[in-house]
Amino acid sequence: MRVTMIGGGYVGLVSGACFAQFGMDVVVVEVDPKRLGALKAGAIPIFEPGLDALVAENVAAGRLSFTDDMDSALAGAEVVFIAVGTPTRRGDGHADLTYVYKAAEQVAQKLTSYAVIVTKSTVPVGTGRRVAEIMRATRPALDFDVASNPEFLREGSAIGDFMRPDRVVIGVESERAEAVLRTLYRPLFLIETPIVVTSIETAELIKYAANSFLAMKVTFINEVADLCEKVGADVHDVARGMGLDGRIGRKFLHAGPGFGGSCFPKDTLAMARIGQDAGAPQRLVETVVTVNDARKSTMARRVTQACGGSVRGKTIAVWGLTFKPETDDMRDAPAIPVVSRLVEEGAEIQAFDPEGMDQAKPLLPPSVTYCGDAIEAATGADVLVVLTEWNVFRAVSPARLESLMRGRVIVDLRNIFDPAAMRAAGFNYSSIGRALPPG
Ligand SMILES: NC(=O)c1ccc[n+]([C@@H]2O[C@H](COP(=O)([O-])OP(=O)(O)OC[C@H]3O[C@@H](n4cnc5c(N)ncnc54)[C@H](O)[C@@H]3O)[C@@H](O)[C@H]2O)c1
């Protein structure tokens, strides 16, 4: 089957490479000359574990190619995925559908025969229908179906998530389109992946509802962590005690500095707007947005408080900048407000992130110093702030930190260290939701 993937970002590139691995003939269309240049030169423009080998294998096998030429990419295409960005629209919180609609127009102009046009991007309810209208208006005689196939992969484990998903959601309104998508996903059907077939509107809403629910879970445990700090409880134990209940589940109960990333912030905001527009306000989701925004902006205050009220003139080591480990994605990362605030208050920042520093540079104040590794960042620092829980940080012992750092303050916003061990090593250590017993 010939598949065209419009957009070669985190979702388009991973899905394209995985469909090629399933044996499909995949062309990825990418308009960003930097990303396309890298892909054509055999490099991967994003960091995603295992993606380089998967792409190389499928390019070598002749099943995966990259282009910016819509004519050749769409000639003979049977399925066209739209996997372009849907960022927050400036000013009102709605999803910006400019790239989706532009792609729909381009596809309508260049398609050569019947194809199923599938929206993989996360889009508000009604977008699939609008895509069909745009295509019909662009080329009234065109034979096509539209479908929705939201993507649930997570950056950092994207290939495994795509190859072994909990479910595949397919929103369709014709048997022909359903048959095409079932054929495409046959390898997953064979490993007994549930395939949820719905209307297009339902499929579109499933994605927002799922992401908003997960964001709500994170926000819930973050507020419980604040309560733990006040009442002398330990949020890890609370989360474990809650999560072992099968109705609740243990995932997404890790307290931290507030969620960031390319999906939760924009998808919760969009879900809130969709609810308001439809006259069914999603008040829980609206509150999640407000609570999480406030949380991210107060994290710098924790550092200031740990330093006795001021960070002016202090050298602060920052470990981790990306919104989570195993990605280079900096979109809406908590590091952005935290580092910016600390710089505003007069701190000198020595930062290290294993993969995200290139993406961080344009988003953080220019005075930030970027270090070659975690050890260099901690050397001579008055304070250490842990912002992302990369595994490499866990390996640094309290004794090593003691020998490297000038000061004794650690603010661990990801709970990667053992509070008792840090205290025993003489650190003024604070973390999230883990009140230290008196001693
Ligand atoms: N990143 C994730 O973890 C994730 C997970 C699930 C769903 N999603 C959703 O998938 C969509 C894509 O997300 P992403 O993270 O891959 O975004 P991204 O910004 O990394 O990638 C989008 C790519 O599309 C390209 N593009 C835009 N218009 C184009 C066009 N007309 N022709 C060809 N290329 C075009 C851009 O240059 C960019 O490289 C979003 O709606 C997002 O919400 C993302």
Coordinates of C-alpha atoms in Angstrom, one line a residue, residues 114 145 172-182:
Y114 CA -9.1 7.7 -4.9
D145 CA -12.9 9.8 1.9
V172 CA -14.6 6.8 9.5
E173 CA -17.9 7.3 7.7
S174 CA -17.5 4.9 4.8
E175 CA -16.8 1.1 4.6
R176 CA -14.3 1.7 1.9
A177 CA -12.2 4.0 4.2
E178 CA -12.5 1.6 7.1
A179 CA -11.3 -1.3 4.9
V180 CA -8.2 0.7 3.8
L181 CA -7.3 1.6 7.4
R182 CA -7.9 -1.9 8.7

